Short mmCIF file of C-alpha atoms and ligand atoms in Angstrom, two decimals:
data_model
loop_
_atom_site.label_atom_id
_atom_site.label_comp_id
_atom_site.label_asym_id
_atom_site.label_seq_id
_atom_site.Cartn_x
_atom_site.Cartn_y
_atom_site.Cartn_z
CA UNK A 1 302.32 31.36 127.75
CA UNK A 2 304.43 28.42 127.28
CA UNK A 3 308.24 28.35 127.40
CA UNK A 4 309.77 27.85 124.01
CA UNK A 5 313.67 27.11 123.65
CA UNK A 6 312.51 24.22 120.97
CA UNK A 7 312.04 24.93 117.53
CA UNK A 8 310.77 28.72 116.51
CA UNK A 9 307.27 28.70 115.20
CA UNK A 10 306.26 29.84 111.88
CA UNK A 11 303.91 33.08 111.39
CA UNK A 12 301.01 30.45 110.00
CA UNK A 13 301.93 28.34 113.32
CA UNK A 14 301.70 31.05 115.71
CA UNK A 15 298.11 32.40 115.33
CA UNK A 16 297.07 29.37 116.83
CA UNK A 17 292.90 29.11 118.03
CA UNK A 18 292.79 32.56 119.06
CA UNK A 19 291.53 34.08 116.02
CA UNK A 20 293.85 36.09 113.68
CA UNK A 21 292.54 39.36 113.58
CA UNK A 22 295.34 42.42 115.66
CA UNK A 23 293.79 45.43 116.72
CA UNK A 24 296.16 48.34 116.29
CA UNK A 25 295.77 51.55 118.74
CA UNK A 26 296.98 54.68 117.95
CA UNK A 27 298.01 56.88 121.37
CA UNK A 28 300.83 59.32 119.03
CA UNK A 29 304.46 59.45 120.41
CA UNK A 30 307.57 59.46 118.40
CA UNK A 31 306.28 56.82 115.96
CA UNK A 32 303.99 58.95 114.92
CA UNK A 33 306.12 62.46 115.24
CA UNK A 34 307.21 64.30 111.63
CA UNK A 35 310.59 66.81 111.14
CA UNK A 36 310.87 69.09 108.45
CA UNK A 37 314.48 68.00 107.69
CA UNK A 38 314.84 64.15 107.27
CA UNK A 39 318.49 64.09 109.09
CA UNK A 40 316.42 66.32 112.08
CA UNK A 41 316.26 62.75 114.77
CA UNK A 42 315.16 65.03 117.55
CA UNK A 43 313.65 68.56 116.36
CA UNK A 44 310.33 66.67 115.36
CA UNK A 45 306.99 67.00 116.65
CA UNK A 46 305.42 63.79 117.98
CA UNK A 47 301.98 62.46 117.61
CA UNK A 48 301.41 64.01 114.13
CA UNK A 49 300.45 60.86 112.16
CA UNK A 50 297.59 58.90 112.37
CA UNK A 51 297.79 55.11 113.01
CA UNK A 52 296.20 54.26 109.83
CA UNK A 53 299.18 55.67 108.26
CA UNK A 54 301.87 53.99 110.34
CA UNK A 55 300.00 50.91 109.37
CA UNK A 56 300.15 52.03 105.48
CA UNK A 57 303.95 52.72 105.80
CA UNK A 58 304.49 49.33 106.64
CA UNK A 59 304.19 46.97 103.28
CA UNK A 60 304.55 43.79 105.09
CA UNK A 61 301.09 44.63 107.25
CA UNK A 62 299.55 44.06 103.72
CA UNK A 63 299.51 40.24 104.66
CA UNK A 64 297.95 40.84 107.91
CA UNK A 65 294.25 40.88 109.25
CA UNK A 66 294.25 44.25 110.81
CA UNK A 67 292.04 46.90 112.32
CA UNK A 68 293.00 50.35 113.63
CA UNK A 69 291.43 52.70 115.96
CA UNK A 70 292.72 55.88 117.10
CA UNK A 71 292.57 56.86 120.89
CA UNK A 72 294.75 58.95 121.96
CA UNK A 73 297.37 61.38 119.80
CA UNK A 74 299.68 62.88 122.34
CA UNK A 75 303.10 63.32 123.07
CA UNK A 76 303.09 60.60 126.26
CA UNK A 77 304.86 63.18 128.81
CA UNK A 78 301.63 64.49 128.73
CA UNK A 79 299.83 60.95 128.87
CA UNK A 80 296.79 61.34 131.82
CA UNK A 81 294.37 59.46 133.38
CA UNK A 82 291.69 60.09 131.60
CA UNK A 83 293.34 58.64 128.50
CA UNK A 84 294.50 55.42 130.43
CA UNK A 85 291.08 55.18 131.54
CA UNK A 86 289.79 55.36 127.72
CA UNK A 87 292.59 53.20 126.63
CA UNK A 88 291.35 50.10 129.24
CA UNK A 89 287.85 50.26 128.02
CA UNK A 90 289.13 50.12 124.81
CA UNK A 91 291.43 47.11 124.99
CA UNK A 92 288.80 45.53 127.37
CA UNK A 93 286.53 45.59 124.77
CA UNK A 94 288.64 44.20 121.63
CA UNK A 95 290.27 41.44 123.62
CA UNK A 96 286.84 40.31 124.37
CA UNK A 97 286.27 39.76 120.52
CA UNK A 98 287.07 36.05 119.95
CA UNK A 99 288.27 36.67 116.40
CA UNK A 100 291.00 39.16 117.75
CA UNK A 101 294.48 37.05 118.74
CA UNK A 102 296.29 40.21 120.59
CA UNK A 103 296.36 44.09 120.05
CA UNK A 104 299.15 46.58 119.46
CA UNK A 105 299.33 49.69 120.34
CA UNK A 106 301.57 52.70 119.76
CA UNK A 107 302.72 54.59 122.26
CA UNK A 108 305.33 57.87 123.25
CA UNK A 109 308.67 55.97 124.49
CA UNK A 110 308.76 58.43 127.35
CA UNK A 111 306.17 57.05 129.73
CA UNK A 112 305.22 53.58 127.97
CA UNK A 113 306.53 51.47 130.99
CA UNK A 114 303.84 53.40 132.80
CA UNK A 115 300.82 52.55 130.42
CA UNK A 116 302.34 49.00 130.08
CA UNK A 117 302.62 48.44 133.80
CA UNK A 118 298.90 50.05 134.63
CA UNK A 119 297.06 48.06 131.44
CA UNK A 120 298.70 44.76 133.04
CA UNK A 121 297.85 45.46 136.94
CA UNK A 122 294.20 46.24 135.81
CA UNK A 123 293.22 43.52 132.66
CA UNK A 124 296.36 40.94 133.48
CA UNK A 125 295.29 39.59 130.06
CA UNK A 126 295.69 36.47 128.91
CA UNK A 127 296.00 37.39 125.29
CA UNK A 128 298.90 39.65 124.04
CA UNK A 129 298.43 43.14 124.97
CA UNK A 130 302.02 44.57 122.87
CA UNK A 131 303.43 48.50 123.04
CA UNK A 132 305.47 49.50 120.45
CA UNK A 133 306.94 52.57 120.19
CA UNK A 134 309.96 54.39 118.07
CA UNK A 135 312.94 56.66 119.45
CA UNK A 136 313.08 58.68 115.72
CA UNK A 137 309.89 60.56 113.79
CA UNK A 138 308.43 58.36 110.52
CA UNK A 139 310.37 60.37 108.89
CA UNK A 140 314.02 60.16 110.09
CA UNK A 141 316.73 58.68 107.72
CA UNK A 142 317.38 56.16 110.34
CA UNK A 143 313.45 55.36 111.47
CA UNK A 144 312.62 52.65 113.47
CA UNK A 145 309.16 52.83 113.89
CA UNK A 146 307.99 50.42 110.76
CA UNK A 147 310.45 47.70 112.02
CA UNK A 148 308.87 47.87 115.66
CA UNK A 149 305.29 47.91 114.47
CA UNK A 150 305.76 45.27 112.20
CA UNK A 151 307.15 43.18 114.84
CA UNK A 152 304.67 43.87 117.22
CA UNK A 153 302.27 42.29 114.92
CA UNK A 154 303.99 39.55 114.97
CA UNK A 155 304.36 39.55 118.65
CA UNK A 156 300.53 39.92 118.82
CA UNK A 157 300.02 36.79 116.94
CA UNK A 158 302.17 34.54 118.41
CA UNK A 159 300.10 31.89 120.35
CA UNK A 160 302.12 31.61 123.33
CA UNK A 161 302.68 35.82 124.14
CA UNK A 162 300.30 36.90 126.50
CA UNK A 163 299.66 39.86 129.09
CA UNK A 164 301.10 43.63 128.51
CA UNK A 165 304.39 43.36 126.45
CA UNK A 166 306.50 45.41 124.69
CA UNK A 167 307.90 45.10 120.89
CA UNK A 168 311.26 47.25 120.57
CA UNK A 169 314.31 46.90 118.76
CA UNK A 170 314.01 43.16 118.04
CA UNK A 171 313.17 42.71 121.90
CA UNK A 172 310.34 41.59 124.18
CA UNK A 173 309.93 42.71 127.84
CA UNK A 174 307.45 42.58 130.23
CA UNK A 175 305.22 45.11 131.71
CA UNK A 176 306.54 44.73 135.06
CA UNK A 177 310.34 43.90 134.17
CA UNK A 178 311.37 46.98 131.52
CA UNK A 179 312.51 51.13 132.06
CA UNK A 180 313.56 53.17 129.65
CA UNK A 181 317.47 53.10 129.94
CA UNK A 182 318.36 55.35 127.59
CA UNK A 183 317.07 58.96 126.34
CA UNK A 184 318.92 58.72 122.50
CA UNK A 185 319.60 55.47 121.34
CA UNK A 186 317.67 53.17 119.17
CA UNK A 187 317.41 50.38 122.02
CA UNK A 188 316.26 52.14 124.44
CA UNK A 189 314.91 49.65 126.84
CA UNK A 190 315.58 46.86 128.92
CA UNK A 191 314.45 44.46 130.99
CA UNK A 192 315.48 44.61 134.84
CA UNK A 193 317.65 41.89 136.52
CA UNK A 194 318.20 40.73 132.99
CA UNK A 195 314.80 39.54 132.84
CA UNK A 196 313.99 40.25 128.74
CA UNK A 197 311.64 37.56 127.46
CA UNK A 198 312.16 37.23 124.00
CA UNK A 199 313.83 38.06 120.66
CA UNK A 200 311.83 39.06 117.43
CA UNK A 201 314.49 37.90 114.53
CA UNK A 202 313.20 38.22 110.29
CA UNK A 203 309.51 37.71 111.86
CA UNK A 204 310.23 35.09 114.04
CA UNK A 205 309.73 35.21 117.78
CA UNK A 206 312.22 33.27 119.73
CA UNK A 207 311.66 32.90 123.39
CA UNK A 208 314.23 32.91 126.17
CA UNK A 209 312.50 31.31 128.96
CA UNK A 210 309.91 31.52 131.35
CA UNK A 211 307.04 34.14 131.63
CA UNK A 212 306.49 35.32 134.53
CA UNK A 213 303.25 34.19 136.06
CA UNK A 214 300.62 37.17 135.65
CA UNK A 215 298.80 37.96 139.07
CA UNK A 216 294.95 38.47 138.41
CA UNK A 217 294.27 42.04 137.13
CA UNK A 218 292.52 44.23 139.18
CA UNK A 219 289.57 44.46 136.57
CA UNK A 220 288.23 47.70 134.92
CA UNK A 221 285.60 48.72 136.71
CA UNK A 222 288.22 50.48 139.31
CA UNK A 223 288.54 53.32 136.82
CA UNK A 224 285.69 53.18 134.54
CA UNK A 225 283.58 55.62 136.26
CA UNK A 226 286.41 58.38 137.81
CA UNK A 227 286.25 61.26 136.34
CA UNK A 228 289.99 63.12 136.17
CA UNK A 229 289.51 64.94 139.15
CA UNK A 230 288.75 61.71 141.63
CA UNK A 231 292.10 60.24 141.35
CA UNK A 232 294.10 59.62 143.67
CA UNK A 233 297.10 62.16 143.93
CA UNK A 234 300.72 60.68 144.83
CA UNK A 235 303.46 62.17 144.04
CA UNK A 236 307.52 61.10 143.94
CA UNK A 237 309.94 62.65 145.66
CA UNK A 238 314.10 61.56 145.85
CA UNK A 239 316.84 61.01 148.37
CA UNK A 240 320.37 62.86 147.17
CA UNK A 241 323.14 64.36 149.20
CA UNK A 242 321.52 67.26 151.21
CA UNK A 243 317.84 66.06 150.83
CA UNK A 244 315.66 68.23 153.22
CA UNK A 245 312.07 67.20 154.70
CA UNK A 246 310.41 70.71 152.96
CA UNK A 247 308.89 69.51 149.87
CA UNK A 248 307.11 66.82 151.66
CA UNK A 249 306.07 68.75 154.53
CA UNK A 250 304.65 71.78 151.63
CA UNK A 251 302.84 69.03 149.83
CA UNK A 252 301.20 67.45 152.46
CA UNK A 253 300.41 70.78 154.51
CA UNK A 254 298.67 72.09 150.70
CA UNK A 255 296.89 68.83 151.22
CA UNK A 256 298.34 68.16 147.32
CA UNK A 257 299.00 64.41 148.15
CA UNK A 258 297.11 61.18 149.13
CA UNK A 259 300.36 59.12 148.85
CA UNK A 260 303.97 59.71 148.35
CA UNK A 261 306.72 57.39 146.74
CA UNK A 262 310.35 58.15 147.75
CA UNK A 263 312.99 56.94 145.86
CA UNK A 264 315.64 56.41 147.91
CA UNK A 265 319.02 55.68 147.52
CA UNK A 266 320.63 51.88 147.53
CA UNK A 267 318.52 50.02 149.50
CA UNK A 268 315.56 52.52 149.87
CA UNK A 269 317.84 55.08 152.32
CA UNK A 270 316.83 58.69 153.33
CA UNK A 271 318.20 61.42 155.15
CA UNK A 272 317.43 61.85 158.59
CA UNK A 273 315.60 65.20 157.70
CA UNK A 274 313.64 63.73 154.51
CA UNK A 275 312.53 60.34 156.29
CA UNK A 276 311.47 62.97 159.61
CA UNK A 277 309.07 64.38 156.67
CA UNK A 278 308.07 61.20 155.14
CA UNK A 279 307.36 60.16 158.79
CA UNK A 280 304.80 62.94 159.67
CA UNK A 281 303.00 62.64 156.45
CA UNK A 282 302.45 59.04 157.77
CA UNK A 283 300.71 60.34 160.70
CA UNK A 284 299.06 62.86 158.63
CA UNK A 285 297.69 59.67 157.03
CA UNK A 286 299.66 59.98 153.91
CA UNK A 287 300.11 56.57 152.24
CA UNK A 288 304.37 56.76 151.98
CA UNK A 289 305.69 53.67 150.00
CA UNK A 290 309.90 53.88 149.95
CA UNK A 291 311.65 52.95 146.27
CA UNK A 292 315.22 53.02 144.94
CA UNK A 293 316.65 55.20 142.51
CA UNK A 294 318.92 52.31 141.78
CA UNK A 295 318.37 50.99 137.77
CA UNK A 296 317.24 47.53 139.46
CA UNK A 297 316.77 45.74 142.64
CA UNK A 298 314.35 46.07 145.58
CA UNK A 299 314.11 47.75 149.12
CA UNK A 300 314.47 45.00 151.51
CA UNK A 301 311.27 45.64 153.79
CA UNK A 302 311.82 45.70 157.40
CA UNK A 303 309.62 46.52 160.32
CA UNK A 304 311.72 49.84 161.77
CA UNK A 305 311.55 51.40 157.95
CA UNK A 306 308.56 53.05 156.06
CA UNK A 307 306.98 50.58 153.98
CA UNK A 308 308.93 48.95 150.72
CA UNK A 309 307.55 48.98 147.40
CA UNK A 310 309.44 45.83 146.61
CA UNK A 311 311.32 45.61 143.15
CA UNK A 312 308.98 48.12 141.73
CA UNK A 313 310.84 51.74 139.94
CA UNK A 314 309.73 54.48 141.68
CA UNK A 315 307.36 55.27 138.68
CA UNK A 316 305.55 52.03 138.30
CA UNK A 317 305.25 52.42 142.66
CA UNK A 318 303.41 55.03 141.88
CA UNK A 319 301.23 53.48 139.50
CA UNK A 320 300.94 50.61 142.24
CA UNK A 321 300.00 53.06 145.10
CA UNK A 322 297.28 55.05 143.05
CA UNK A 323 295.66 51.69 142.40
CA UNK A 324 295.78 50.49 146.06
CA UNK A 325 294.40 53.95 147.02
CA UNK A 326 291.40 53.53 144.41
CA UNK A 327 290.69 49.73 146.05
CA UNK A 328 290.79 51.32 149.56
CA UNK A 329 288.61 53.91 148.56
CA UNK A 330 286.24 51.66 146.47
CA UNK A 331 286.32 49.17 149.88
CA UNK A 332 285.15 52.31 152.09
CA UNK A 333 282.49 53.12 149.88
CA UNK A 334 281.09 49.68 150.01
CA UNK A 335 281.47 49.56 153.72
C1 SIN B 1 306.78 60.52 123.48
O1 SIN B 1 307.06 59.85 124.48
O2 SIN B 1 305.61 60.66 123.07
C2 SIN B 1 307.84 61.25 122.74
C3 SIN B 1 309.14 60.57 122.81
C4 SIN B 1 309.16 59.23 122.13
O3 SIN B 1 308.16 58.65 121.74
O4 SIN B 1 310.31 58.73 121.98
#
């Protein structure tokens, strides 16, 4: 990706040499959640509709080369591994296509930084990988799904996006920079540390700055094969007034947990009893990686403390342990 404050490129301008074809996949969520009553923004059920007809809802896609493919039609609290794992091969696979410029998908609002930050740590692609989502059902008064999807599309076939993005509310963030921020309104994410890429104004994608430079993604074939059951299992626990050791030292004596994510408070702190947990399930050989419950900002790292996972939420840690647990494993099996 290149930075862009100059003039703002026009759709024809944008496809550039990648080919113009956007893959669209369906995973369900709110986008594709019905009500019975139209003025109903939260009594719907999500996941009802396929992508084909988000796509036919949308006039302006008319002018667009598109393909759709369902994966996945699920409410995305209950998104799971095996239908990340799916959802890789599948993107894997179109980006490869050299007449596809970028894919969209649509995804649950609930855990999409999740999806978004695993799809970039494993392909780290170099064409534009863009989640869209919507906060009310297709078919709210007030629905913003069509608006999103439509600029994804546009996202998608910009020339200079790249890697796992997300379309939302006339904004671009990155896989590694945006949360969820809020449970009800319309814009409903951000980007941490102020860190939002772009804008998506009348079909027009204006950039703000600099990408971030993508580190190489850990490839595919780290999940292709596991079947549910071989995953790694880490769980996240939190420091708050009064936090006691016990649900640590229950997980890790059920032998429920290969690694464990605190999220502390401030600067990654913990009680004296739940860091005298988190300690023992160290030396139990639980991998323990210490977050902040903070909206932004890392855990300093420092040699006296349990490990740091950096800047990362305590969610996307999580995400970030599980895959250094798979590479360990995949490195002992080699060995
Ligand atoms: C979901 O995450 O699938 C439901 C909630 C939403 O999409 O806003």
């Amino acid at each position: 990706m290149q930075k862009n404050n100059g003039p703002i490129a026009s759709k024809e301008q944008t496809a550039g040499t990648r080919g113009c074809r956007v893959v669209i996949l369906g995973t369900g969520g709110t986008i594709a959640g019905t009500a019975e009553d139209a003025s109903d923004n939260v009594g719907y059920r999500a996941a009802q509709l396929g992508v084909e007809q988000l796509v036919g809802a949308v006039p302006a896609l008319a002018a667009f080369q598109l393909e759709t493919e369902q994966v996945a039609q699920l409410d995305s609290k209950d998104m799971d591994f095996e239908t990340w794992r799916r959802l890789a091969l599948r993107v894997e696979a179109h980006l490869a296509r050299p007449e596809v410029a970028g894919l969209v998908i649509t995804h649950g609002t609930d855990t999409l930084e999740e999806t978004a930050y695993f799809l970039q740590r494993l392909l780290a692609p170099q064409k534009p990988v863009v989640l869209t989502a919507a906060m009310r059902p297709a078919t709210a008064l007030q629905k913003d799904g069509p608006q999103n999807l439509l600029d994804a599309v546009t996202l998608a076939l910009d020339g200079r996006a790249g890697g796992v993005l997300l379309a939302f509310a006339g904004q671009v963030h990155s896989a590694e920079q945006v949360r969820k921020v809020h449970s009800y309104k319309l814009d409903a994410f951000a980007s941490v540390d102020g860190a939002r890429l772009a804008t998506i104004e009348e079909g027009q994608v204006r950039w703000l700055g600099w990408p971030p430079v993508a580190q190489a993604g850990l490839g595919t074939s780290l999940v292709s094969a596991l079947t549910p059951n071989v995953w790694p299992r880490v769980e996240i626990v939190m420091n708050h007034v009064g936090a006691q050791g016990s649900v640590v030292r229950t997980l890790v004596a059920q032998g429920l947990v290969d690694g464990l994510v605190v999220a502390g408070t401030g600067n990654g702190s913990l009680s004296a009893s739940l860091e005298a947990a988190l300690r023992e399930a160290q030396d139990a050989g639980v991998c323990v990686w210490r977050s902040t419950r903070c909206d932004a900002g890392p855990v300093t790292a420092s040699a006296e403390a349990l490990p740091s996972a950096g800047a990362l939420s305590p969610v996307k840690a999580r995400i970030e342990l599980l895959l250094t647990l798979l590479q360990n494993q995949t490195q002992a099996r080699a060995a």
